[in-house]
Coordinates of C-alpha atoms in Angstrom, one line a residue:
Chain A
X295 CA 13.9 -42.5 8.6
X296 CA 16.5 -45.0 9.6
X297 CA 20.0 -44.0 10.8
X298 CA 23.2 -45.3 9.2
X299 CA 23.9 -47.3 12.3
X300 CA 20.3 -48.4 12.9
X301 CA 19.6 -51.9 14.0
X302 CA 19.5 -54.5 11.2
X303 CA 15.8 -55.2 11.6
X304 CA 13.5 -52.2 11.1
X305 CA 10.7 -51.7 13.6
X306 CA 8.0 -52.5 11.1
X307 CA 9.6 -55.5 9.5
X308 CA 7.4 -58.6 9.1
X309 CA 9.3 -61.8 10.0
X310 CA 7.2 -63.9 7.7
X311 CA 7.4 -61.7 4.7
X312 CA 10.9 -62.6 3.7
X313 CA 14.3 -61.9 5.2
X314 CA 16.3 -59.0 3.7
X315 CA 19.9 -59.7 3.2
X316 CA 21.2 -56.3 2.3
X317 CA 20.7 -53.3 0.1
X318 CA 18.5 -54.0 -2.9
X319 CA 17.2 -57.3 -1.6
X320 CA 13.6 -57.7 -2.8
X321 CA 11.1 -60.6 -3.2
X322 CA 10.7 -60.5 -7.0
X323 CA 8.9 -63.6 -8.4
X324 CA 10.5 -65.5 -11.2
X325 CA 9.4 -65.1 -14.8
X326 CA 7.3 -68.3 -14.8
X327 CA 5.6 -67.7 -11.5
X328 CA 1.8 -67.3 -11.7
X329 CA 0.7 -63.7 -11.3
X330 CA -1.1 -63.1 -7.9
X331 CA -2.6 -59.6 -7.7
X332 CA -1.4 -57.8 -4.6
X333 CA -3.8 -57.7 -1.6
X334 CA -4.7 -54.1 -0.8
X335 CA -4.1 -52.6 2.6
X336 CA -7.0 -53.3 4.9
X337 CA -8.0 -56.5 3.1
X338 CA -7.7 -60.0 4.8
X339 CA -4.3 -61.5 4.2
X340 CA -2.5 -58.2 3.6
X341 CA 1.1 -58.2 4.5
X342 CA 3.2 -55.1 4.6
X343 CA 6.2 -55.2 2.3
X344 CA 9.6 -55.8 3.9
X345 CA 11.5 -52.9 5.2
X346 CA 14.9 -52.4 3.6
X347 CA 17.6 -51.5 6.0
X348 CA 21.1 -50.3 5.0
X349 CA 23.7 -52.1 7.2
X350 CA 26.2 -49.7 8.8
X351 CA 29.2 -51.5 7.2
X352 CA 28.0 -50.1 3.9
X353 CA 29.1 -46.7 4.9
X354 CA 32.6 -47.6 6.0
X355 CA 34.3 -45.9 3.1
X356 CA 31.6 -43.4 2.4
X357 CA 31.6 -39.7 2.8
X358 CA 29.0 -37.7 4.8
X359 CA 27.4 -36.7 1.5
X360 CA 26.9 -40.4 0.7
X361 CA 25.2 -40.9 4.0
X362 CA 22.9 -38.0 3.4
X363 CA 22.1 -39.3 0.0
X364 CA 21.2 -42.7 1.4
X365 CA 19.0 -41.0 4.0
X366 CA 17.3 -39.0 1.3
X367 CA 16.6 -42.2 -0.7
X368 CA 15.3 -43.9 2.3
X369 CA 13.0 -41.0 3.1
X370 CA 11.7 -40.9 -0.4
X371 CA 11.0 -44.7 -0.4
X372 CA 7.8 -44.1 1.6
X373 CA 6.4 -45.7 4.7
X374 CA 4.2 -48.7 5.4
X375 CA 0.9 -47.8 7.0
X376 CA 1.5 -46.7 10.6
X377 CA 5.2 -46.3 10.2
X378 CA 5.3 -42.7 9.2
X379 CA 7.1 -40.6 11.9
X380 CA 5.3 -37.8 13.6
X381 CA 7.2 -34.8 12.2
X382 CA 6.8 -31.4 13.7
X383 CA 7.7 -28.7 11.2
X384 CA 9.2 -25.6 12.7
X385 CA 8.9 -23.6 9.5
X386 CA 6.4 -23.5 6.8
X387 CA 5.7 -21.4 3.7
X388 CA 2.1 -20.5 4.5
X389 CA 1.2 -17.4 6.4
X390 CA 0.5 -17.3 10.1
X391 CA -3.1 -16.3 10.4
X392 CA -4.6 -14.0 13.1
X393 CA -8.2 -15.2 13.6
X394 CA -10.3 -12.1 13.4
X395 CA -13.6 -13.7 12.5
X396 CA -14.5 -14.5 16.1
X397 CA -16.7 -17.3 14.8
X398 CA -19.3 -14.8 13.7
X399 CA -22.2 -16.1 11.6
X400 CA -24.2 -13.9 9.4
X401 CA -27.6 -13.1 10.7
X402 CA -29.0 -11.1 13.6
X403 CA -26.7 -8.9 15.7
X404 CA -28.7 -8.0 18.8
X405 CA -28.5 -5.2 21.3
X406 CA -27.0 -6.7 24.5
X407 CA -29.6 -5.0 26.6
X408 CA -33.0 -5.4 24.8
X409 CA -32.3 -7.8 22.0
X410 CA -33.4 -5.5 19.2
X411 CA -31.5 -5.7 15.9
X412 CA -32.2 -2.1 15.0
X413 CA -28.7 -0.8 15.7
X414 CA -27.2 2.5 14.5
X415 CA -23.9 4.3 14.6
X416 CA -23.4 7.7 16.2
X417 CA -20.6 9.4 14.3
X418 CA -20.1 12.2 16.8
X419 CA -19.8 9.8 19.8
X420 CA -18.1 7.0 17.8
X421 CA -20.6 4.6 19.5
X422 CA -23.0 2.0 18.4
X423 CA -26.5 2.5 19.8
X424 CA -29.8 0.7 20.0
X425 CA -32.6 2.5 18.2
X426 CA -35.1 0.8 20.5
X427 CA -33.8 1.2 24.0
X428 CA -31.0 3.9 23.3
X429 CA -28.3 1.7 24.9
X430 CA -24.9 2.8 23.7
X431 CA -21.6 0.9 23.5
X432 CA -18.1 1.2 22.0
X433 CA -16.4 -1.3 19.8
X434 CA -13.4 -3.2 20.9
X435 CA -10.0 -1.9 19.7
X436 CA -8.7 -4.3 17.1
X437 CA -5.1 -3.3 18.0
X438 CA -5.6 -4.7 21.5
X439 CA -7.9 -7.6 20.5
X440 CA -5.6 -8.9 17.8
X441 CA -2.3 -7.9 19.5
X442 CA -1.4 -5.7 16.5
X443 CA 0.8 -3.6 18.8
X444 CA 3.2 -6.5 19.2
X445 CA 6.7 -5.2 18.4
X446 CA 7.3 -5.0 14.6
X447 CA 10.9 -6.0 15.2
X448 CA 9.6 -9.4 16.3
X449 CA 7.7 -10.1 13.1
X450 CA 9.0 -13.1 11.1
X451 CA 7.5 -14.4 7.9
X452 CA 4.1 -13.5 6.7
X453 CA 1.3 -12.9 9.2
X454 CA -2.2 -12.0 7.9
X455 CA -5.6 -11.5 9.5
X456 CA -8.1 -14.1 8.6
X457 CA -10.1 -11.4 6.8
X458 CA -7.2 -10.7 4.5
X459 CA -6.9 -14.2 3.1
X460 CA -6.9 -14.8 -0.6
X461 CA -10.2 -14.2 -2.4
X462 CA -11.5 -17.4 -4.0
X463 CA -12.8 -16.2 -7.4
X464 CA -15.9 -18.4 -7.5
X465 CA -17.1 -17.3 -4.1
X466 CA -20.5 -15.6 -4.4
X467 CA -20.6 -11.9 -3.8
X468 CA -24.3 -12.0 -3.4
X469 CA -24.9 -13.9 -0.1
X470 CA -28.2 -15.4 0.8
X471 CA -29.1 -16.8 4.2
X472 CA -32.2 -17.5 6.3
X473 CA -33.4 -14.8 8.7
X474 CA -32.9 -16.4 12.1
X475 CA -35.9 -14.6 13.4
X476 CA -38.6 -15.8 10.9
X477 CA -36.8 -18.1 8.5
X478 CA -37.3 -16.0 5.4
X479 CA -34.6 -16.0 2.7
X480 CA -32.6 -12.8 2.7
X481 CA -30.2 -11.7 0.0
X482 CA -27.3 -9.2 0.5
X483 CA -25.1 -8.0 -2.3
X484 CA -21.8 -7.6 -0.5
X485 CA -20.3 -5.6 -3.3
X486 CA -22.2 -2.6 -2.0
X487 CA -23.8 -3.4 1.4
X488 CA -23.3 -5.6 4.4
X489 CA -26.8 -5.4 5.8
X490 CA -30.4 -6.0 4.7
X491 CA -33.7 -5.8 6.4
X492 CA -35.9 -8.9 6.3
X493 CA -38.9 -8.1 4.2
X494 CA -41.2 -10.2 6.5
X495 CA -40.2 -9.5 10.1
X496 CA -38.3 -6.2 9.6
X497 CA -35.2 -7.5 11.5
X498 CA -31.9 -6.2 10.4
X499 CA -29.6 -8.9 9.1
X500 CA -25.8 -8.5 8.9
X501 CA -23.1 -10.2 6.9
X502 CA -20.4 -10.8 9.5
X503 CA -19.1 -14.2 8.6
X504 CA -15.7 -14.1 6.9
X505 CA -15.9 -15.6 3.5
X506 CA -13.2 -15.8 0.8
X507 CA -14.9 -13.0 -1.2
X508 CA -13.2 -10.0 0.5
X509 CA -16.4 -8.6 1.9
X510 CA -15.8 -9.0 5.6
X511 CA -12.5 -7.4 6.7
X512 CA -10.4 -7.9 9.8
X513 CA -11.2 -4.4 11.2
X514 CA -13.0 -1.2 10.6
X515 CA -12.2 2.5 11.3
X516 CA -15.5 4.1 12.0
X517 CA -16.4 7.6 10.7
X518 CA -15.7 10.3 13.3
X519 CA -16.3 13.3 11.0
X520 CA -20.0 14.1 10.8
X521 CA -21.7 14.6 7.5
X522 CA -22.4 18.3 8.2
X523 CA -18.6 18.9 8.6
X524 CA -17.8 17.0 5.4
X525 CA -20.5 19.0 3.5
X526 CA -19.0 22.3 4.8
X527 CA -15.4 21.3 3.8
X528 CA -16.6 20.3 0.3
X529 CA -18.6 23.4 -0.1
X530 CA -15.6 25.6 1.0
X531 CA -13.3 23.6 -1.4
X532 CA -15.6 24.2 -4.4
X533 CA -16.4 27.8 -3.4
X534 CA -12.7 28.7 -3.7
X535 CA -12.6 27.1 -7.2
X536 CA -15.9 28.3 -8.8
X537 CA -14.6 31.0 -11.2
X538 CA -13.2 28.6 -13.8
X539 CA -15.4 25.7 -13.0
X540 CA -17.5 24.2 -15.7
X541 CA -20.9 26.0 -15.9
X542 CA -22.8 22.7 -15.8
X543 CA -21.0 21.6 -12.7
X544 CA -21.8 24.8 -10.9
X545 CA -25.4 24.4 -11.8
X546 CA -25.6 20.8 -10.6
X547 CA -23.3 20.9 -7.6
X548 CA -24.8 20.2 -4.3
X549 CA -22.5 19.3 -1.4
X550 CA -25.4 17.6 0.3
X551 CA -25.1 14.8 -2.1
X552 CA -21.8 13.6 -0.5
X553 CA -21.8 9.9 0.3
X554 CA -20.2 8.2 3.2
X555 CA -18.2 5.2 1.9
X556 CA -16.1 2.6 3.6
X557 CA -13.3 1.8 1.2
X558 CA -11.1 -1.4 1.6
X559 CA -7.5 -1.0 2.5
X560 CA -4.6 -3.1 3.7
X561 CA -2.7 -2.0 6.7
X562 CA 0.8 -3.4 6.7
X563 CA 3.5 -3.5 9.3
X564 CA 6.9 -4.4 7.8
X565 CA 10.1 -5.5 9.6
X566 CA 12.9 -5.3 7.0
X567 CA 16.6 -5.2 6.7
X568 CA 17.9 -2.4 4.4
X569 CA 21.4 -1.8 3.0
X570 CA 22.4 1.2 0.9
X571 CA 25.7 2.5 -0.5
X572 CA 26.7 5.2 -2.9
X573 CA 28.5 8.5 -3.2
X574 CA 27.9 11.8 -1.3
X575 CA 29.4 15.1 -2.0
X576 CA 30.2 18.0 0.5
X577 CA 31.0 21.4 -0.9
X578 CA 34.3 22.9 0.3
X579 CA 34.7 26.0 -1.9
X580 CA 32.8 28.2 -4.2
X581 CA 34.6 30.6 -6.6
X582 CA 34.3 32.2 -10.0
X583 CA 36.5 31.6 -13.0
X584 CA 36.9 33.0 -16.5
X585 CA 37.5 36.4 -18.0
X586 CA 35.5 39.5 -17.1
X587 CA 33.0 38.9 -19.9
X588 CA 32.6 35.1 -19.4
X589 CA 32.7 34.7 -15.6
X590 CA 31.1 31.5 -14.2
X591 CA 30.7 30.0 -10.8
X592 CA 32.4 26.6 -10.0
X593 CA 32.8 24.4 -7.0
X594 CA 35.2 22.2 -5.2
X595 CA 33.7 19.3 -3.3
X596 CA 34.8 16.3 -1.2
X597 CA 33.4 12.9 -2.3
X598 CA 32.6 10.3 0.2
X599 CA 31.7 6.6 0.0
X600 CA 28.5 6.5 2.0
X601 CA 26.9 3.3 3.3
X602 CA 24.0 2.7 5.6
X603 CA 22.7 -0.6 7.0
X604 CA 19.8 -0.8 9.4
X605 CA 16.6 -2.5 10.5
X606 CA 13.5 -0.7 9.3
X607 CA 10.2 -1.0 11.2
X608 CA 7.3 0.4 9.1
X609 CA 4.1 1.0 11.1
X610 CA 0.7 0.9 9.4
X611 CA 1.6 1.4 5.8
X612 CA -1.8 1.8 4.1
X613 CA -2.6 0.6 0.6
X614 CA -5.8 0.6 -1.4
X615 CA -7.2 -2.9 -1.9
X616 CA -10.0 -2.2 -4.3
X617 CA -8.6 -2.6 -7.9
X618 CA -10.6 0.2 -9.4
X619 CA -9.4 2.7 -6.7
X620 CA -5.9 1.4 -6.8
X621 CA -5.7 2.1 -10.6
X622 CA -4.3 5.7 -10.3
X623 CA -3.9 7.3 -13.7
X624 CA -4.4 11.1 -13.7
X625 CA -5.0 11.0 -17.5
X626 CA -8.0 8.6 -17.1
X627 CA -9.4 9.0 -13.6
X628 CA -9.2 11.1 -10.4
X629 CA -8.4 8.2 -8.1
X630 CA -5.3 10.2 -7.0
X631 CA -7.7 12.4 -5.1
X632 CA -8.8 9.6 -2.8
X633 CA -5.2 8.5 -2.5
X634 CA -4.1 11.9 -1.4
X635 CA -6.4 12.1 1.7
X636 CA -4.4 9.5 3.5
X637 CA -3.1 8.9 6.1
X638 CA -5.8 7.7 8.5
X639 CA -5.4 7.3 12.2
X640 CA -5.3 3.5 11.8
X641 CA -4.4 2.9 15.5
X642 CA -8.0 3.5 16.2
X643 CA -9.4 0.6 14.2
X644 CA -11.9 -1.6 16.0
X645 CA -13.2 -5.1 15.5
X646 CA -15.4 -5.4 12.5
X647 CA -19.1 -5.0 13.2
X648 CA -21.5 -4.5 10.2
X649 CA -23.5 -2.0 12.3
X650 CA -20.8 0.6 11.7
X651 CA -21.9 0.5 8.1
X652 CA -25.4 1.5 9.0
X653 CA -26.3 4.5 6.8
X654 CA -23.1 4.2 4.8
X655 CA -22.1 2.2 1.7
X656 CA -19.0 0.0 1.4
X657 CA -16.8 -1.4 -1.3
X658 CA -15.6 -5.0 -1.3
X659 CA -11.9 -5.8 -1.3
X660 CA -10.9 -7.5 -4.6
X661 CA -7.1 -7.5 -4.3
X662 CA -5.0 -10.2 -2.5
X663 CA -1.9 -9.8 -0.4
X664 CA 0.2 -11.3 -3.1
X665 CA -1.1 -8.7 -5.6
X666 CA 0.3 -5.7 -3.6
X667 CA 3.1 -7.3 -1.6
X668 CA 5.6 -5.9 -4.1
X669 CA 4.2 -2.5 -3.9
X670 CA 4.3 -2.6 -0.1
X671 CA 8.0 -3.6 -0.2
X672 CA 8.7 -0.8 -2.7
X673 CA 7.0 1.8 -0.5
X674 CA 8.9 0.4 2.5
X675 CA 12.1 1.0 0.6
X676 CA 11.0 4.6 -0.2
X677 CA 10.3 5.1 3.6
X678 CA 13.8 3.7 4.5
X679 CA 15.4 6.0 2.0
X680 CA 13.7 9.0 3.6
X681 CA 14.5 7.8 7.1
X682 CA 18.2 8.1 6.1
X683 CA 17.9 11.8 5.1
X684 CA 18.7 13.1 8.6
X685 CA 22.0 11.2 8.6
X686 CA 23.0 12.8 5.3
X687 CA 23.0 16.5 6.3
X688 CA 26.8 16.7 5.8
X689 CA 26.3 16.1 2.1
X690 CA 25.1 19.5 1.0
X691 CA 25.5 18.5 -2.7
X692 CA 23.4 15.5 -2.3
X693 CA 23.9 11.7 -2.3
X694 CA 23.6 9.2 -5.1
X695 CA 22.7 5.7 -3.9
X696 CA 24.3 3.2 -6.3
X697 CA 23.0 0.1 -4.6
X698 CA 20.0 -0.5 -2.4
X699 CA 18.5 -3.7 -1.1
X700 CA 15.6 -4.4 1.1
X701 CA 15.0 -7.8 2.7
X702 CA 11.6 -8.3 4.3
X703 CA 12.1 -10.3 7.5
X704 CA 8.5 -10.2 8.6
X705 CA 5.2 -8.5 7.7
X706 CA 1.7 -8.3 9.1
X707 CA -1.3 -7.6 6.9
X708 CA -4.7 -6.5 8.2
X709 CA -7.6 -5.7 5.9
X710 CA -9.8 -2.8 7.0
X711 CA -12.6 -0.6 5.9
X712 CA -11.6 3.1 6.2
X713 CA -14.1 6.0 6.1
X714 CA -14.2 8.4 3.2
X715 CA -16.8 11.1 2.4
X716 CA -17.0 11.1 -1.3
X717 CA -18.6 13.5 -3.8
X718 CA -18.5 12.5 -7.4
X719 CA -19.3 14.3 -10.6
X720 CA -19.4 12.7 -14.0
X721 CA -18.1 14.9 -16.8
X722 CA -18.8 14.0 -20.4
X723 CA -16.6 16.2 -22.6
X724 CA -17.5 17.6 -26.0
X725 CA -14.9 15.3 -27.6
X726 CA -16.6 12.3 -26.2
X727 CA -14.2 11.6 -23.4
X728 CA -15.5 10.9 -19.9
X729 CA -14.1 11.6 -16.5
X730 CA -15.4 11.0 -13.0
X731 CA -14.3 13.8 -10.7
X732 CA -14.0 13.1 -7.0
X733 CA -14.0 15.4 -4.1
X734 CA -12.9 13.4 -1.1
X735 CA -12.9 14.1 2.7
X736 CA -11.0 11.8 5.1
X737 CA -13.7 10.5 7.4
X738 CA -11.4 10.8 10.4
X739 CA -9.0 13.7 9.9
X740 CA -11.1 15.9 7.6
X741 CA -8.3 16.3 5.1
X742 CA -10.0 17.4 1.8
X743 CA -8.9 17.2 -1.8
X744 CA -10.8 17.3 -5.0
X745 CA -10.9 17.6 -8.8
X746 CA -13.1 20.3 -10.3
X747 CA -14.1 20.2 -14.0
X748 CA -12.7 23.3 -15.8
X749 CA -14.3 25.6 -18.3
X750 CA -11.2 25.5 -20.5
X751 CA -12.3 28.2 -22.9
X752 CA -12.6 30.6 -20.0
X753 CA -9.3 29.6 -18.5
X754 CA -7.5 30.1 -21.8
X755 CA -9.0 33.5 -22.2
X756 CA -7.9 34.5 -18.7
X757 CA -4.4 33.2 -19.4
X758 CA -4.3 35.2 -22.6
X759 CA -5.2 38.4 -20.7
X760 CA -2.5 37.6 -18.2
X761 CA 0.0 37.2 -21.1
X762 CA -0.9 40.5 -22.6
X763 CA -0.5 42.2 -19.2
X764 CA 2.8 40.5 -18.7
X765 CA 4.1 41.5 -22.1
X766 CA 3.2 45.1 -21.6
X767 CA 4.9 45.0 -18.2
X768 CA 8.0 43.6 -19.8
X769 CA 8.0 46.4 -22.4
X770 CA 7.6 49.1 -19.7
X771 CA 10.4 47.8 -17.4
X772 CA 12.9 46.8 -20.1
Chain B
X787 CA 2.5 30.2 -28.3
X788 CA 3.3 29.3 -24.8
X789 CA 6.3 27.3 -25.9
X790 CA 7.6 30.1 -28.0
X791 CA 7.4 32.6 -25.2
X792 CA 9.2 30.3 -22.8
X793 CA 11.8 29.7 -25.5
X794 CA 12.4 33.5 -25.9
X795 CA 12.7 33.9 -22.1
X796 CA 15.1 31.0 -21.8
X797 CA 17.3 32.4 -24.7
X798 CA 17.2 35.8 -23.1
X799 CA 18.3 34.5 -19.8
X800 CA 21.2 32.7 -21.3
X801 CA 22.4 35.8 -23.2
X802 CA 21.8 38.0 -20.1
X803 CA 23.8 35.7 -17.8
X804 CA 26.7 35.6 -20.2
X805 CA 26.8 39.3 -20.0
X806 CA 27.8 39.1 -16.4
X807 CA 24.8 37.6 -14.6
X808 CA 23.6 40.9 -13.4
X809 CA 19.9 39.7 -13.3
X810 CA 18.8 41.7 -16.3
X811 CA 17.0 38.6 -17.6
X812 CA 14.7 38.7 -14.6
X813 CA 12.9 41.6 -16.3
X814 CA 11.7 39.1 -19.0
X815 CA 9.9 36.9 -16.5
X816 CA 6.5 38.7 -17.0
X817 CA 6.6 37.2 -20.5
X818 CA 5.7 33.9 -18.8
X819 CA 2.7 35.2 -17.0
X820 CA 0.2 33.6 -19.4
X821 CA 1.5 30.0 -19.1
X822 CA 2.3 30.4 -15.4
X823 CA -1.3 31.6 -14.7
X824 CA -2.7 28.8 -16.7
X825 CA -0.7 26.1 -15.0
X826 CA -1.4 27.6 -11.5
X827 CA -5.1 27.6 -12.1
X828 CA -5.2 24.2 -13.8
X829 CA -3.4 22.6 -10.9
X830 CA -5.5 24.4 -8.3
X831 CA -8.7 23.0 -9.9
X832 CA -7.7 19.5 -11.1
X833 CA -5.0 18.6 -8.5
X834 CA -3.4 16.0 -10.8
X835 CA -0.2 16.3 -8.9
X836 CA -1.7 15.3 -5.5
X837 CA -1.0 12.0 -3.9
X838 CA -0.4 10.3 -0.6
X839 CA 3.3 10.9 0.4
X840 CA 3.8 7.5 1.9
X841 CA 7.5 8.1 2.2
X842 CA 7.0 11.0 4.7
X843 CA 3.5 10.3 6.1
X844 CA 4.1 6.7 7.3
X845 CA 5.4 6.1 10.8
X846 CA 8.7 4.2 10.8
X847 CA 11.6 3.5 13.1
X848 CA 15.2 2.8 12.3
X849 CA 17.0 0.3 14.6
X850 CA 20.6 -0.8 14.7
X851 CA 21.9 1.7 12.2
X852 CA 25.4 1.1 11.0
X853 CA 26.8 4.1 9.1
X854 CA 30.0 4.4 7.1
X855 CA 31.3 7.7 5.6
X856 CA 34.7 7.6 4.0
X857 CA 36.3 10.4 2.0
X858 CA 38.0 9.2 -1.1
X859 CA 38.3 12.0 -3.6
X860 CA 38.1 15.8 -4.1
X861 CA 36.7 17.2 -7.2
X862 CA 37.7 20.7 -8.2
X863 CA 36.2 23.3 -10.6
X864 CA 32.9 21.6 -11.3
X865 CA 30.1 23.8 -12.5
X866 CA 27.5 21.3 -11.3
X867 CA 25.7 22.3 -8.1
X868 CA 24.7 18.8 -7.2
X869 CA 26.2 15.3 -7.2
X870 CA 25.5 13.6 -10.5
X871 CA 22.5 11.3 -10.4
X872 CA 21.4 12.3 -7.0
X873 CA 18.5 10.1 -5.8
X874 CA 18.5 10.3 -2.0
X875 CA 14.9 11.8 -2.2
X876 CA 13.7 9.5 -5.0
X877 CA 10.3 8.0 -4.6
X878 CA 10.0 4.9 -6.7
X879 CA 6.8 3.1 -5.5
X880 CA 4.2 5.8 -5.6
X881 CA 0.8 4.8 -7.0
X882 CA 1.1 7.8 -9.4

């Protein structure tokens, strides 16, 4: 880009290609001149077009806006080959990416001690172990490895893990690759599993290469609650709700059928600026008015203009990133049960290793950051509103926020598999409606919640009995 | 039937409170025992109301708080117990 007071001759001007005499000077052939097709760049005889330079006198009576306009036109005019300046952009619209793939390729993951690929996960110890030589090792903390503990207040713009990048729709979910031990073709359906055993040489092959299909996340939170404990919690949960449970459910229920599932979530840190203003009321007097037969209580209160402005640092906001689980509608499904067992101790996430999935199933992420960024901002705003409650204690009649704004300054998104023990029961009702009931146990904290199908006839009968008893009691005490 | 009973109790509570608010209407509460029992048991089994309380269960920190509280008016003789349109505990971005 040339400056207004740049030298008359541009650096790339070709002396033999014509002498520019001022703005707008061009080498346009006359109407009768024979047409000579232009010689393409790189061909013999190619000559770069002359560079047009605006003489500084042109700007003598111009304003600064005119100068900027001329600069803009010059910059849009394009550059001859090799003339383009080396521009370093300080800001860009794309996200900053934390590389969490570690260059892993799908295939064999070997025990560091003996080279076996038969690796398991010990839930109680939280350790991976070799089934062959019994060597045990712990995964690396993802928080430390990817510097996820960097201060939230320093976040600017969008930062995402490489395992959280947008899903490319045409990317295959079913991955096939050659077994690096024997060369046989191995197929893994990443919608449900991340490992497969080679049919020929019996080696375990793992999908650990990050592909834009949402199968390999940035991190994983391994199970720490053993299956026996999950079975006990589910059994206790159902035992306390058996009386009105559907008879068929009681006959078919077996807590042993619980499944360990790694579900996909996004873990989000948000650095935001929040402003709120409204009206708060503080009660100053309570008294009664009216005649003896029509007395009522009334109040005097002071009204305040209340305003709060602050920086909000939200740490590990956790959002479902599987569309079917994120669709929470209590009239159609029981996904709210899975939602309710949050939060997880997400500070304990480790680098993703498919061997943590050994013996468990997993569900692929199918939601992008853009799809739930609005929800994350909305939930951050809810959190900010609740963070202000301790500052509103003076307002014993409450506060009405008239205006709220939340500006996200920076955010960091990490995709992770989080552990859930899941018992499911499919109910087909007599009216033809269907409902999948979940009983879920947090695979880390043990928090348990569930939905039990109800024998509605029995419950209505019991409610009717309660009504009769209540009515008799009312008659007796009236 | 359930709606009718609750309507009777509500009406009775209004008439009782206008008689001096001596709590006589409390004696009618057992009339709601049927619907109350049904709702309690239904909720206990189906847990439709359960969700992750992100607004309380997510770690967060507030920095550089600037607060302003300016008294501008006194209202007298209002029968309302809360500020109109209170929303300081509103949750707007829950999944359900």
